Amino acid sequence: MERETISRIVQGDREAFRQLYDDYFDYAMRTAILVTKQAEWAKDAVQETFLRVYRNIWQYDSGKPFKPWFYCILLRECYRVMEREKKVIPFGEQLEKIGVEPNLPDDAVDIYDALQSLNDMYRIPLILKYLHDYSEKEIADMLELNVNTLKSRLHTGREKMKNSLGGEPYGTKA
């Protein structure tokens, strides 16, 4: 069904593109928010992603799955938006950095916060592997990495998550 939709898009069928947009928008937004950490940046990245997909759908190799191709474009757009936006620091964020953060009790530690605190090189592979269920090979292809490099980043990312969530693989020892 996906191949038929893509074929119709290549032929100029706008309704087919609308169907693709509807099918992928929510999933793309969730991913972009996790990657960029900002809802507004995520909206920009998703909008640019769909524009690029529409303009470049003719380059898609129909012999390969569409979803990794789509998410490769999405990730590149997220990185581009993050690079563009990190050059400008809003005044409110400057004030927040001056303030003192209280130490959070252990029970306030959240998996989402732990994931978001990771460096992109560890966070993005973990998102793609555990939240989007991509294989290590697919992720390595999307991120243009060697599979062994990806495995190392996944391992390091899991270790960093474990440490930020209390240091024990299954909670604290009794």
Short mmCIF file of C-alpha atoms in Angstrom, two decimals:
data_model
loop_
_atom_site.label_atom_id
_atom_site.label_comp_id
_atom_site.label_asym_id
_atom_site.label_seq_id
_atom_site.Cartn_x
_atom_site.Cartn_y
_atom_site.Cartn_z
CA MET A 1 0.00 0.00 0.00
CA GLU A 2 2.85 2.38 0.87
CA ARG A 3 4.51 1.72 -2.51
CA GLU A 4 1.26 2.49 -4.30
CA THR A 5 0.92 5.77 -2.40
CA ILE A 6 4.51 6.75 -3.22
CA SER A 7 3.98 5.86 -6.87
CA ARG A 8 0.92 8.11 -6.95
CA ILE A 9 2.91 10.94 -5.32
CA VAL A 10 5.63 10.63 -7.96
CA GLN A 11 2.91 10.97 -10.61
CA GLY A 12 1.77 14.23 -8.96
CA ASP A 13 -1.22 13.02 -6.91
CA ARG A 14 -1.58 15.57 -4.09
CA GLU A 15 -4.21 13.49 -2.31
CA ALA A 16 -1.69 10.62 -2.05
CA PHE A 17 0.80 13.02 -0.46
CA ARG A 18 -1.90 14.14 1.97
CA GLN A 19 -2.43 10.49 2.91
CA LEU A 20 1.31 10.01 3.47
CA TYR A 21 1.40 13.21 5.54
CA ASP A 22 -1.51 12.03 7.69
CA ASP A 23 0.10 8.61 8.19
CA TYR A 24 3.51 9.98 9.22
CA PHE A 25 2.87 13.35 10.88
CA ASP A 26 2.24 12.25 14.50
CA TYR A 27 5.10 9.79 14.48
CA ALA A 28 7.43 12.39 12.95
CA MET A 29 6.43 15.04 15.51
CA ARG A 30 7.04 12.72 18.45
CA THR A 31 10.46 11.85 17.07
CA ALA A 32 11.37 15.46 16.29
CA ILE A 33 10.35 16.62 19.78
CA LEU A 34 12.54 13.94 21.33
CA VAL A 35 15.46 14.86 19.09
CA THR A 36 15.26 18.67 19.24
CA LYS A 37 13.88 18.92 22.80
CA GLN A 38 11.76 21.88 21.63
CA ALA A 39 8.22 21.67 20.25
CA GLU A 40 8.64 24.74 18.02
CA TRP A 41 11.90 23.45 16.57
CA ALA A 42 10.26 20.07 16.03
CA LYS A 43 7.45 21.71 14.05
CA ASP A 44 10.00 23.45 11.82
CA ALA A 45 11.92 20.21 11.29
CA VAL A 46 8.79 18.21 10.45
CA GLN A 47 7.53 20.87 8.05
CA GLU A 48 10.89 20.97 6.25
CA THR A 49 10.99 17.17 6.21
CA PHE A 50 7.67 16.89 4.41
CA LEU A 51 8.73 19.59 1.94
CA ARG A 52 11.94 17.70 1.18
CA VAL A 53 10.10 14.41 0.87
CA TYR A 54 7.62 15.96 -1.56
CA ARG A 55 10.37 17.56 -3.65
CA ASN A 56 12.67 14.53 -3.63
CA ILE A 57 10.30 11.54 -3.61
CA TRP A 58 11.53 10.67 -7.10
CA GLN A 59 14.94 9.86 -5.54
CA TYR A 60 13.47 7.27 -3.19
CA ASP A 61 14.55 3.71 -4.05
CA SER A 62 11.31 1.72 -4.01
CA GLY A 63 13.31 -1.47 -3.46
CA LYS A 64 14.05 -0.33 0.10
CA PRO A 65 11.69 0.42 3.00
CA PHE A 66 10.30 3.96 2.99
CA LYS A 67 10.29 4.61 6.72
CA PRO A 68 14.10 4.64 7.21
CA TRP A 69 14.47 6.95 4.18
CA PHE A 70 11.86 9.29 5.66
CA TYR A 71 13.45 9.29 9.12
CA CYS A 72 16.90 9.89 7.70
CA ILE A 73 15.54 13.11 6.17
CA LEU A 74 13.74 13.96 9.43
CA LEU A 75 16.91 13.52 11.50
CA ARG A 76 18.92 15.69 9.13
CA GLU A 77 16.28 18.40 9.35
CA CYS A 78 16.25 18.16 13.15
CA TYR A 79 20.03 18.62 13.22
CA ARG A 80 19.80 21.54 10.80
CA VAL A 81 17.13 23.30 12.88
CA MET A 82 19.07 22.67 16.10
CA GLU A 83 22.24 24.13 14.57
CA ARG A 84 20.35 27.17 13.34
CA GLU A 85 18.49 27.75 16.61
CA LYS A 86 21.31 27.12 19.07
CA LYS A 87 23.03 30.24 17.78
CA VAL A 88 20.23 32.30 19.35
CA ILE A 89 19.60 32.00 23.09
CA PRO A 90 16.28 33.53 24.19
CA PHE A 91 16.47 35.99 27.09
CA GLY A 92 14.25 33.78 29.28
CA GLU A 93 16.67 30.86 28.94
CA GLN A 94 19.57 33.14 29.87
CA LEU A 95 17.75 34.03 33.10
CA GLU A 96 16.98 30.37 33.82
CA LYS A 97 20.66 29.47 33.54
CA ILE A 98 21.50 32.05 36.21
CA GLY A 99 19.03 30.55 38.70
CA VAL A 100 19.96 27.69 41.00
CA GLU A 101 18.29 24.36 40.39
CA PRO A 102 17.28 22.49 43.54
CA ASN A 103 18.54 18.93 43.85
CA LEU A 104 15.80 16.58 42.82
CA PRO A 105 15.01 13.64 45.07
CA ASP A 106 15.63 10.19 43.57
CA ASP A 107 11.94 9.49 43.12
CA ALA A 108 11.61 12.58 40.89
CA VAL A 109 14.09 11.20 38.35
CA ASP A 110 12.23 10.52 35.15
CA ILE A 111 13.23 8.31 32.21
CA TYR A 112 12.30 11.06 29.77
CA ASP A 113 14.53 13.56 31.59
CA ALA A 114 17.37 11.04 31.74
CA LEU A 115 17.04 10.40 28.00
CA GLN A 116 16.86 14.11 27.19
CA SER A 117 19.98 14.81 29.26
CA LEU A 118 22.11 12.56 27.04
CA ASN A 119 24.39 13.89 24.34
CA ASP A 120 22.80 13.58 20.86
CA MET A 121 25.29 10.92 19.78
CA TYR A 122 23.81 8.57 22.42
CA ARG A 123 20.24 9.89 22.67
CA ILE A 124 19.29 9.65 18.97
CA PRO A 125 20.34 5.98 18.55
CA LEU A 126 18.48 5.06 21.76
CA ILE A 127 15.32 6.81 20.51
CA LEU A 128 15.49 5.04 17.15
CA LYS A 129 16.26 1.63 18.70
CA TYR A 130 13.93 1.51 21.68
CA LEU A 131 11.14 3.93 20.85
CA HIS A 132 10.89 3.34 17.10
CA ASP A 133 12.05 -0.28 16.94
CA TYR A 134 14.59 0.09 14.14
CA SER A 135 17.26 -2.56 13.73
CA GLU A 136 20.87 -1.65 14.43
CA LYS A 137 21.64 -1.94 10.71
CA GLU A 138 18.81 0.46 9.80
CA ILE A 139 19.92 2.97 12.44
CA ALA A 140 23.55 2.74 11.31
CA ASP A 141 22.44 3.43 7.74
CA MET A 142 20.25 6.38 8.79
CA LEU A 143 23.01 7.95 10.86
CA GLU A 144 25.71 7.00 8.36
CA LEU A 145 27.68 5.07 10.97
CA ASN A 146 29.49 1.75 11.09
CA VAL A 147 27.30 -0.85 12.85
CA ASN A 148 30.00 -1.44 15.50
CA THR A 149 30.19 2.30 16.21
CA LEU A 150 26.42 2.34 16.61
CA LYS A 151 26.52 -0.64 18.98
CA SER A 152 29.16 1.14 21.06
CA ARG A 153 27.00 4.29 21.23
CA LEU A 154 23.93 2.27 22.22
CA HIS A 155 25.93 0.55 24.96
CA THR A 156 27.36 3.83 26.26
CA GLY A 157 23.94 5.46 26.08
CA ARG A 158 22.38 2.63 28.10
CA GLU A 159 25.17 2.92 30.69
CA LYS A 160 24.67 6.67 30.98
CA MET A 161 20.91 6.16 31.35
CA LYS A 162 21.51 3.52 34.01
CA ASN A 163 23.79 5.86 35.95
CA SER A 164 21.39 8.79 35.77
CA LEU A 165 18.50 6.57 36.93
CA GLY A 166 20.27 5.29 40.02
CA GLY A 167 23.16 3.16 38.82
CA GLU A 168 21.62 -0.27 39.12
CA PRO A 169 20.32 -2.24 36.14
CA TYR A 170 16.97 -3.01 37.80
CA GLY A 171 16.66 -0.32 40.45
CA THR A 172 18.54 -0.17 43.73
CA LYS A 173 19.77 -3.24 45.52
CA ALA A 174 17.88 -4.14 48.67
#
